[in-house]
Coordinates of C-alpha atoms in Angstrom, one line a residue:
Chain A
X21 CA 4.6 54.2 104.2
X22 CA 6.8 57.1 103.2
X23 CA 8.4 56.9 106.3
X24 CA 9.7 52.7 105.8
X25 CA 13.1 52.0 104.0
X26 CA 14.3 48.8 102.2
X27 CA 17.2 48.0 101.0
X28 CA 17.0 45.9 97.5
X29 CA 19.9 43.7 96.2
X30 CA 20.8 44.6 92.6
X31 CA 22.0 42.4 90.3
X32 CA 21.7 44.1 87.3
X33 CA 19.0 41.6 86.1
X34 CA 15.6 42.1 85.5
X35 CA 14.4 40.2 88.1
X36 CA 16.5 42.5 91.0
X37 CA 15.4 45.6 89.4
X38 CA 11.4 44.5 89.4
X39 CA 11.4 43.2 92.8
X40 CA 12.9 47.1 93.8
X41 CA 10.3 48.6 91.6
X42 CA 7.8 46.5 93.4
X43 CA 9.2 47.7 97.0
X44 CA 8.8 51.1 95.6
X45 CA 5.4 50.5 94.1
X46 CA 4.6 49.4 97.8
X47 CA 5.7 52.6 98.8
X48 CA 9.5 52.0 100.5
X49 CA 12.2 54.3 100.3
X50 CA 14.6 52.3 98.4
X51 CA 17.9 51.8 98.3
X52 CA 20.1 49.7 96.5
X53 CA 23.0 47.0 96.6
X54 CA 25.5 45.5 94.4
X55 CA 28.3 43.3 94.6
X56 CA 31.6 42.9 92.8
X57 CA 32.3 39.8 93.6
X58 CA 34.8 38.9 91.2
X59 CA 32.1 38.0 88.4
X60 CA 33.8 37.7 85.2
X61 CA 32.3 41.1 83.9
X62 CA 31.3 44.6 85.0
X63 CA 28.5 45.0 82.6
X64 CA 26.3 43.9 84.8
X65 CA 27.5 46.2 87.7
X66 CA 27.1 49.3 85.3
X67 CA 23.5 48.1 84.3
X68 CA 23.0 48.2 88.3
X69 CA 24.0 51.7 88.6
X70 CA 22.4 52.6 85.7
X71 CA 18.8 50.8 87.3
X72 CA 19.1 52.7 90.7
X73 CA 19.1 56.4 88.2
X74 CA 16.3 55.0 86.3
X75 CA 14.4 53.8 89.2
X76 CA 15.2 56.9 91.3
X77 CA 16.4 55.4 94.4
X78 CA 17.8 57.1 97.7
X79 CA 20.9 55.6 97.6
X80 CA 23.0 52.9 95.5
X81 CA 26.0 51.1 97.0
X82 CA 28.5 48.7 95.4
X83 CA 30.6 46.5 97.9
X84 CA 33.7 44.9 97.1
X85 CA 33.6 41.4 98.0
X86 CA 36.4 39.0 96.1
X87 CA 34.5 35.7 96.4
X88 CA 36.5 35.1 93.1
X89 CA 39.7 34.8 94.8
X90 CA 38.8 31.0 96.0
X91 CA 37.2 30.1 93.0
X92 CA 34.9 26.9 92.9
X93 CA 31.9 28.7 89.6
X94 CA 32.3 28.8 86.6
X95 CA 30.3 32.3 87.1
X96 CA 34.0 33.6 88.4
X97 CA 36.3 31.1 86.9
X98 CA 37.4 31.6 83.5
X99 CA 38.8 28.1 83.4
X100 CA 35.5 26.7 83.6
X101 CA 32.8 26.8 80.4
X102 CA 29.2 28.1 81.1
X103 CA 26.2 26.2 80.5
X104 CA 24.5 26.8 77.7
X105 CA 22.2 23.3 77.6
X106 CA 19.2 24.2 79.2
X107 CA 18.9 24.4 83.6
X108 CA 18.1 20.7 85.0
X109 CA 15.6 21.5 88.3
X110 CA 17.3 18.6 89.7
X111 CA 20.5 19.0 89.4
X112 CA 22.6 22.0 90.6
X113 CA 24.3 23.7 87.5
X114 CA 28.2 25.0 87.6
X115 CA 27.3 28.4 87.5
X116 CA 26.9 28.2 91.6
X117 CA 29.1 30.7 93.4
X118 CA 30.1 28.8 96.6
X119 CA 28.0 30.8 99.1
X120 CA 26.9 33.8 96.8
X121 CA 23.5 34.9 98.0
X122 CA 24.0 34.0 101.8
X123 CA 27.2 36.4 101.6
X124 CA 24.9 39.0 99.2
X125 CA 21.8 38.6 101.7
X126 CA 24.2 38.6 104.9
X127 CA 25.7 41.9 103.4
X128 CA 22.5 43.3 103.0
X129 CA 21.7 42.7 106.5
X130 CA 24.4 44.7 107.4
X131 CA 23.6 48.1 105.5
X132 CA 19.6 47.3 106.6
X133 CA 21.1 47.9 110.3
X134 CA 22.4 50.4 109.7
X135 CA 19.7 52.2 107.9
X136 CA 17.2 50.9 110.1
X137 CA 15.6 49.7 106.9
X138 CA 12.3 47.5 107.5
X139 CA 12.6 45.2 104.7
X140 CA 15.5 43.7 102.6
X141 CA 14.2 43.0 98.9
X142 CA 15.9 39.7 96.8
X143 CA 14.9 39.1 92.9
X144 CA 15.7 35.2 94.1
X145 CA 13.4 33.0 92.1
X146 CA 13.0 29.4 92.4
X147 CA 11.0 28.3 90.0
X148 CA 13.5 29.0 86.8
X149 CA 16.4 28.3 88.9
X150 CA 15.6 25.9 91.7
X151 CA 19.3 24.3 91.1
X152 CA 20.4 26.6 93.5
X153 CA 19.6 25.7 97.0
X154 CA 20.5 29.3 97.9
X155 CA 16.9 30.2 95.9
X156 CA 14.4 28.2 97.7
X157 CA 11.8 29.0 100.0
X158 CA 13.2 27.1 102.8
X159 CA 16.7 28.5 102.7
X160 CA 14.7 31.9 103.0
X161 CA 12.8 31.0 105.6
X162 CA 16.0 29.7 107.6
X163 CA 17.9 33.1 106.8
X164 CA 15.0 35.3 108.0
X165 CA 15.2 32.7 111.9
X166 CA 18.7 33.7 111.9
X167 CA 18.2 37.4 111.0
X168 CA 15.7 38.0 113.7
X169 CA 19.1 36.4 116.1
X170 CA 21.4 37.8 114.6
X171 CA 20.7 41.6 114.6
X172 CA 20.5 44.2 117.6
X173 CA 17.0 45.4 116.0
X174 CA 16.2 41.7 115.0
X175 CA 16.9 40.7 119.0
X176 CA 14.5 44.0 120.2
X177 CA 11.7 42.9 117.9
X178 CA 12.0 45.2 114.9
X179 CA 14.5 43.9 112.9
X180 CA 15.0 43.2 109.1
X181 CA 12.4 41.3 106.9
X182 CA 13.4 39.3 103.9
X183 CA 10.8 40.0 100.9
X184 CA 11.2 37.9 97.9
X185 CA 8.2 38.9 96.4
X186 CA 9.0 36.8 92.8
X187 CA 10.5 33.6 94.9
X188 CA 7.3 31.5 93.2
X189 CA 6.6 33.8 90.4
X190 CA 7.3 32.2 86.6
X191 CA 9.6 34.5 84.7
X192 CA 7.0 34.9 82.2
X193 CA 5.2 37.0 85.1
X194 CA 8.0 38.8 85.9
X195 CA 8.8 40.1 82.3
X196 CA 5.2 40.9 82.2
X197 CA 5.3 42.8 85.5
X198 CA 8.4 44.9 84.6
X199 CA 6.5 45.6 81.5
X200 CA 3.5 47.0 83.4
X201 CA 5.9 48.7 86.0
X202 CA 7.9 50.9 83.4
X203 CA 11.3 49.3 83.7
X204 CA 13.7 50.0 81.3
X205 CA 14.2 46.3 80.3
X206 CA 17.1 47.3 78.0
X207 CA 19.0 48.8 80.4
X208 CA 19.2 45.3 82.4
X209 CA 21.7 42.5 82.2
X210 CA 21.0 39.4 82.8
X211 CA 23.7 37.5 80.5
X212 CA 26.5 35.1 81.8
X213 CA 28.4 36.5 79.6
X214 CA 30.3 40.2 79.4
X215 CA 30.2 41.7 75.4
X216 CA 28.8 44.4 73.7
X217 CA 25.5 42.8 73.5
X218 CA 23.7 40.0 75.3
X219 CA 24.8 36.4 73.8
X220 CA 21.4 34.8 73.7
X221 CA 22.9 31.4 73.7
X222 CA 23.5 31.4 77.4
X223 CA 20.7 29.7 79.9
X224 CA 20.2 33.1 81.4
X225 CA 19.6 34.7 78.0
X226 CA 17.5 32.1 76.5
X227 CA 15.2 32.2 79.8
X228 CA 14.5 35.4 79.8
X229 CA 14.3 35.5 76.3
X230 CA 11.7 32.9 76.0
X231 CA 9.6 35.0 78.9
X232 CA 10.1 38.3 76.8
X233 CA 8.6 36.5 73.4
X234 CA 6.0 34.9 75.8
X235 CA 5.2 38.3 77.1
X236 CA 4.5 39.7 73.2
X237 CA 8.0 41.8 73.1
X238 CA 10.0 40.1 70.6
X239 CA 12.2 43.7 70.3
X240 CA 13.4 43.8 73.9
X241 CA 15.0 39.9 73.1
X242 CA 19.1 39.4 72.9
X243 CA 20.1 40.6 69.6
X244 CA 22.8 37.9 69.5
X245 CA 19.3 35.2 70.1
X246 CA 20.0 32.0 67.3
Chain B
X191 CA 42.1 12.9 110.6
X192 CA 44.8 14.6 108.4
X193 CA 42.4 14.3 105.2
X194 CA 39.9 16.6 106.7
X195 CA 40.0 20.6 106.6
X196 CA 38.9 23.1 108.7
X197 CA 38.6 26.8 107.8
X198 CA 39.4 29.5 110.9
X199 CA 38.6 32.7 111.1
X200 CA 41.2 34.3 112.4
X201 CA 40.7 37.9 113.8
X202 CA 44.0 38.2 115.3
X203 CA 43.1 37.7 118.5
X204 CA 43.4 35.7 121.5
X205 CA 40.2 33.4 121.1
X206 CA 40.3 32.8 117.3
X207 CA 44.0 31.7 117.9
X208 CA 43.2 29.4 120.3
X209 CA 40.1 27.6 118.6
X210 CA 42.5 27.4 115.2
X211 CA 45.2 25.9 117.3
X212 CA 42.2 23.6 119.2
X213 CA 41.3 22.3 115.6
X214 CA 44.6 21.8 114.6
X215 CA 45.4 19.5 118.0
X216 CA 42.7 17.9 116.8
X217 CA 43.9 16.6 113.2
X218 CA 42.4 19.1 110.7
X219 CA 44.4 20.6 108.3
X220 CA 43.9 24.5 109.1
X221 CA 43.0 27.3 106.5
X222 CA 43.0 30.9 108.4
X223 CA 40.5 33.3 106.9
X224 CA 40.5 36.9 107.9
X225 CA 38.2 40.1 107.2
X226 CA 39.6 43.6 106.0
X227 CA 36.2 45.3 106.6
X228 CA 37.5 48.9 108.0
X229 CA 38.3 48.4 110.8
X230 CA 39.9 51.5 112.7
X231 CA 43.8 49.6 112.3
X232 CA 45.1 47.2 110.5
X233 CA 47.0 45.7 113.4
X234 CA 45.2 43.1 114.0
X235 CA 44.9 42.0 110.3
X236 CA 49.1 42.1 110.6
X237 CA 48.7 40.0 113.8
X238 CA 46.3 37.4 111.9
X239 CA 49.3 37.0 109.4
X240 CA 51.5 36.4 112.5
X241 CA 49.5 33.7 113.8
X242 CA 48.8 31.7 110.4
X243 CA 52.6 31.6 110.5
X244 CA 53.2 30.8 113.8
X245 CA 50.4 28.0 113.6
X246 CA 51.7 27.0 110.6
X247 CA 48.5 27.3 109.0
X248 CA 48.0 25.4 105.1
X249 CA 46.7 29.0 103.9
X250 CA 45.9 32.3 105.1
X251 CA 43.2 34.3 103.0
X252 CA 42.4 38.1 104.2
X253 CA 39.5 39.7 102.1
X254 CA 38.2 43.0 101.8
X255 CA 34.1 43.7 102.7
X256 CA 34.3 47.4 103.4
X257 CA 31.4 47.0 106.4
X258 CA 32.4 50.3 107.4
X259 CA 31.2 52.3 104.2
X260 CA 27.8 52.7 105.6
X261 CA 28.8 53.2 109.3
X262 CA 27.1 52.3 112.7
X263 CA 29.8 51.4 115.0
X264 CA 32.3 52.6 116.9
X265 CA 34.9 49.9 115.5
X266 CA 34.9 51.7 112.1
X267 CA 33.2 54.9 112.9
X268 CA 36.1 57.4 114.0
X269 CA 33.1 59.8 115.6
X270 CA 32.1 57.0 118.0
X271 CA 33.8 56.7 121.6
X272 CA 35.3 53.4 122.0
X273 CA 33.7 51.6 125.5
X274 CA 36.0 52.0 128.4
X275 CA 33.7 51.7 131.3
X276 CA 33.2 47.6 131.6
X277 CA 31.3 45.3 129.7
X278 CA 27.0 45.2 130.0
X279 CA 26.1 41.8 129.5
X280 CA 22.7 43.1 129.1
X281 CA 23.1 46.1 126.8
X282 CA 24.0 45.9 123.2
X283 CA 27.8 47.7 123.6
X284 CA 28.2 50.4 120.9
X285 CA 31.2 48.6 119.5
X286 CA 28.3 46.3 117.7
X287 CA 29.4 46.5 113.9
X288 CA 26.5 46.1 112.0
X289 CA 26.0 42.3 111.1
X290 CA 29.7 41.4 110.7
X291 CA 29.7 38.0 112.4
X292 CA 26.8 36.8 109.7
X293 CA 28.8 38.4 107.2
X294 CA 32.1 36.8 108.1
X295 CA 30.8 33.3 109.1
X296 CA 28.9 33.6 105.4
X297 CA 32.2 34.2 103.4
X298 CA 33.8 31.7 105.9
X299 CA 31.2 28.7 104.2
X300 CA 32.1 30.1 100.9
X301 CA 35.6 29.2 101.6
X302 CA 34.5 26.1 103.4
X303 CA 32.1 24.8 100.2
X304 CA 35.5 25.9 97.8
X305 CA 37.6 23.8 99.8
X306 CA 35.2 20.8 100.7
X307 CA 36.3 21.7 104.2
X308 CA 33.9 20.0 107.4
X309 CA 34.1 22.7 110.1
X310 CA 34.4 25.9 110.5
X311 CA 36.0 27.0 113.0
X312 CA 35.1 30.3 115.7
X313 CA 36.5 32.0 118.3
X314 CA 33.2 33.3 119.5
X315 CA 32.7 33.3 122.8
X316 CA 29.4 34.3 124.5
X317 CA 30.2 34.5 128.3
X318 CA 32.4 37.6 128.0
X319 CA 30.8 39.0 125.2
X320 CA 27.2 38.3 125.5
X321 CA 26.0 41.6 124.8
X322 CA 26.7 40.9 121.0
X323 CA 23.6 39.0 119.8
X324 CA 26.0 37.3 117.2
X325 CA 28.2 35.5 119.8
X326 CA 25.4 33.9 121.3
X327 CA 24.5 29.5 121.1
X328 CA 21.2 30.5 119.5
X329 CA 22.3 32.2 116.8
X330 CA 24.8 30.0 115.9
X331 CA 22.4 26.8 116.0
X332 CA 20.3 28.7 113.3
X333 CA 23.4 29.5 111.3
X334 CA 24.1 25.7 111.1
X335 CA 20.3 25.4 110.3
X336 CA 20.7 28.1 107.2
X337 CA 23.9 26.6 106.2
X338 CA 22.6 22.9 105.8
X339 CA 20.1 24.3 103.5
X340 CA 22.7 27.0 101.5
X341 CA 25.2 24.8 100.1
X342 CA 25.6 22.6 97.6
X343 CA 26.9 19.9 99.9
X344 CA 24.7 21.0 102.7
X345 CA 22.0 20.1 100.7
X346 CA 23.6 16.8 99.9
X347 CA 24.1 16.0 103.6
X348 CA 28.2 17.0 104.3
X349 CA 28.4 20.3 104.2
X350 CA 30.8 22.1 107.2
X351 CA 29.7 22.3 110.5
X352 CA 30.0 25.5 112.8
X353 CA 32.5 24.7 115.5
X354 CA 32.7 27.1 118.4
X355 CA 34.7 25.8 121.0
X356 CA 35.3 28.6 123.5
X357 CA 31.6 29.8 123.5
X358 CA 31.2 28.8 127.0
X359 CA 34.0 29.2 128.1
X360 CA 35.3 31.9 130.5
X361 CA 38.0 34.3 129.2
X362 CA 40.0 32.7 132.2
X363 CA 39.7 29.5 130.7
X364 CA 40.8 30.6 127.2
X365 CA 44.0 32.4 128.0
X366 CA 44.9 29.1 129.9
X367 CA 44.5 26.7 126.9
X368 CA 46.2 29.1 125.3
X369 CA 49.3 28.9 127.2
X370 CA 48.6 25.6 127.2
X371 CA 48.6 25.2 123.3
X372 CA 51.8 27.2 123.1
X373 CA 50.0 30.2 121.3
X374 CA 52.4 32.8 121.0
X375 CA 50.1 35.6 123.1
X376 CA 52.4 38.2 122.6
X377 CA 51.8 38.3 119.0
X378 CA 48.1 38.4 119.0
X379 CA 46.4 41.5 119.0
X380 CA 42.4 42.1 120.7
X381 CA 43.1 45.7 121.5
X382 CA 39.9 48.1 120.4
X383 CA 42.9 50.6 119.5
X384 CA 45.7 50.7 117.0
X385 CA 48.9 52.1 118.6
X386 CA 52.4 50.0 119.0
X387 CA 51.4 48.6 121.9
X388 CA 47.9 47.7 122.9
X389 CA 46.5 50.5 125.6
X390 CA 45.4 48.7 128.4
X391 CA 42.1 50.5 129.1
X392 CA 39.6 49.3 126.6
X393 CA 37.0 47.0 127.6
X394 CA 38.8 43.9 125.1
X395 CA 42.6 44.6 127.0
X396 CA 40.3 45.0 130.3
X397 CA 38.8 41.7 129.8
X398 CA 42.3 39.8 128.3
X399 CA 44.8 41.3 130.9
X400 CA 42.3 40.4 133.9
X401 CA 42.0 36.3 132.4
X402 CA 46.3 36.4 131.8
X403 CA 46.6 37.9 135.3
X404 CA 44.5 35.2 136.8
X405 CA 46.4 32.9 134.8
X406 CA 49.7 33.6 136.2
X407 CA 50.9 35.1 133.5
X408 CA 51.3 39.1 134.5
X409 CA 54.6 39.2 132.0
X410 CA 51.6 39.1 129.2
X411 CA 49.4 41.9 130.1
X412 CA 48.9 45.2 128.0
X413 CA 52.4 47.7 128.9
X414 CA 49.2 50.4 128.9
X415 CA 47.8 48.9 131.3
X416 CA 47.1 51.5 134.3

């Protein structure tokens, strides 16, 4: 397996940086992807960097790409307030980036070409956040029909698969498997917001603290947590 | 019509002109996009910004997506030859940019979703170009399949709609409507190179000087051209 490359999308998250060490674990040659997008911090592009050292992979790449500049989330637009009320499985919440991960996954597809990469790894979840439609199983599915048309190597036969190996995972699972994989947890951001220290008021915080206290590690919580 | 908006692509070329200018004559309000993604020149971006004048367009974004930071084709990569010798409808040319139309269309519905726009529009055209697998009917059907399921208001049942007008048509045929349309020709750029004038021998001034020469219109052809 030495021999097969995948490129994993890095968020800065924990959930990015465990599906990589998973596709590492599997025995891929891993490289990784961020994106400054216009997000309203960098802290979570510098925990990205800081997870391809820790992680030891072949290559990390940060792309610019400005989705800021036409606003529309309030994930890029300071004008807008982030939620902090809990995420509604129904309703899609005003953190949505118009277009985010099919730009993110799209991009990916790119750099997998080029590398002749086998697989392209997402941390995309949809059981904590199925108010994205960009997170379901079925968008997936749809993205991987048009990868295997869109691609010289996806045309031949060979191209590109998807992997979202936590799409149906709980994040209670996925705290647990970073855990067991060695992550450095603390070196991941996962907070809406851009300070010193994670909020622990936001809904990303208070998700993945809740999984973290679930998972027996009360210490690697927000400090900022009410 | 007038309430309705359509987002363009706008490469500076002939074909993106004239499907911007098609979807203007036909009541949408016009908003050009175009893609600084390192390319060899920028003078096609400048002839982009010519044409959202000229077409009068109701905005004109350009964004950077450095595609060519990981290389793999000869439109970025200064070691590759540029194709001189005809285009293979059956071969893959090596001007093939790794995934940029699923990149460009995916920021395209970004914009789209940002502006509540219903189409967006593309100069792709497969008869020409067919040896790009991302030019082709097929792959654009599963793009419209992915995009229904990506957005917000895909999901809700009105999100834009992939309009490629010229994909069947014949490069003849486009040049004509172009004249037709009162596209300013001169000002468009679909040369592979970046000099002051476009060189006359690359496969893209090939292709364009033969359909304005069958046209009628020799006045329009490359000055390079042998």
């Amino acid at each position: 397996m030495t021999d097969s490359t995948a490129i994993a999308l890095l968020s800065g998250g924990l959930d990015s940086a465990t599906a990589a060490a998973l596709a590492i674990k599997s025995g891929f040659r891993v490289i990784g992807l961020s994106f400054d997008y216009g997000q309203r911090h960098r802290r979570e592009l510098d925990a990205a960097v800081e997870i391809a050292k820790a992680l030891n992979l072949a290559e990390h790449h940060t792309i610019n790409v400005d989705l800021a500049m036409w606003g529309g989330s309030s994930l890029t637009d300071h004008a807008q307030t982030l939620p902090t009320s809990g995420v509604e499985t129904s309703i899609i919440p005003n953190t949505y980036v118009p277009g985010r991960n099919t730009v993110f996954i799209a991009i990916g597809l790119s750099l997998a070409e080029a590398r002749g990469a086998d697989r392209l790894v997402l941390g995309v979840n949809a059981v904590d956040y199925s108010g994205y439609p960009d997170c379901r199983p079925d968008y997936l599915e749809a993205f991987q029909d048009l990868a295997d048309l869109s691609s010289r190597a996806g045309r031949e036969g060979h191209g590109p698969k998807l992997w979202a190996p936590l799409v149906e995972w709980s994040k209670q699972q996925i705290a647990e498997e970073a855990l067991h994989l060695g992550i450095p947890i603390e070196r991941t951001w996962s907070c809406y917001s851009g300070g010193d220290v994670p909020c622990g008021v936001c809904d990303s915080c208070r998700i993945r603290d809740e999984a973290l206290l679930a998972a027996g590690r009360p210490d690697l919580c927000s400090p900022g947590r009410p």
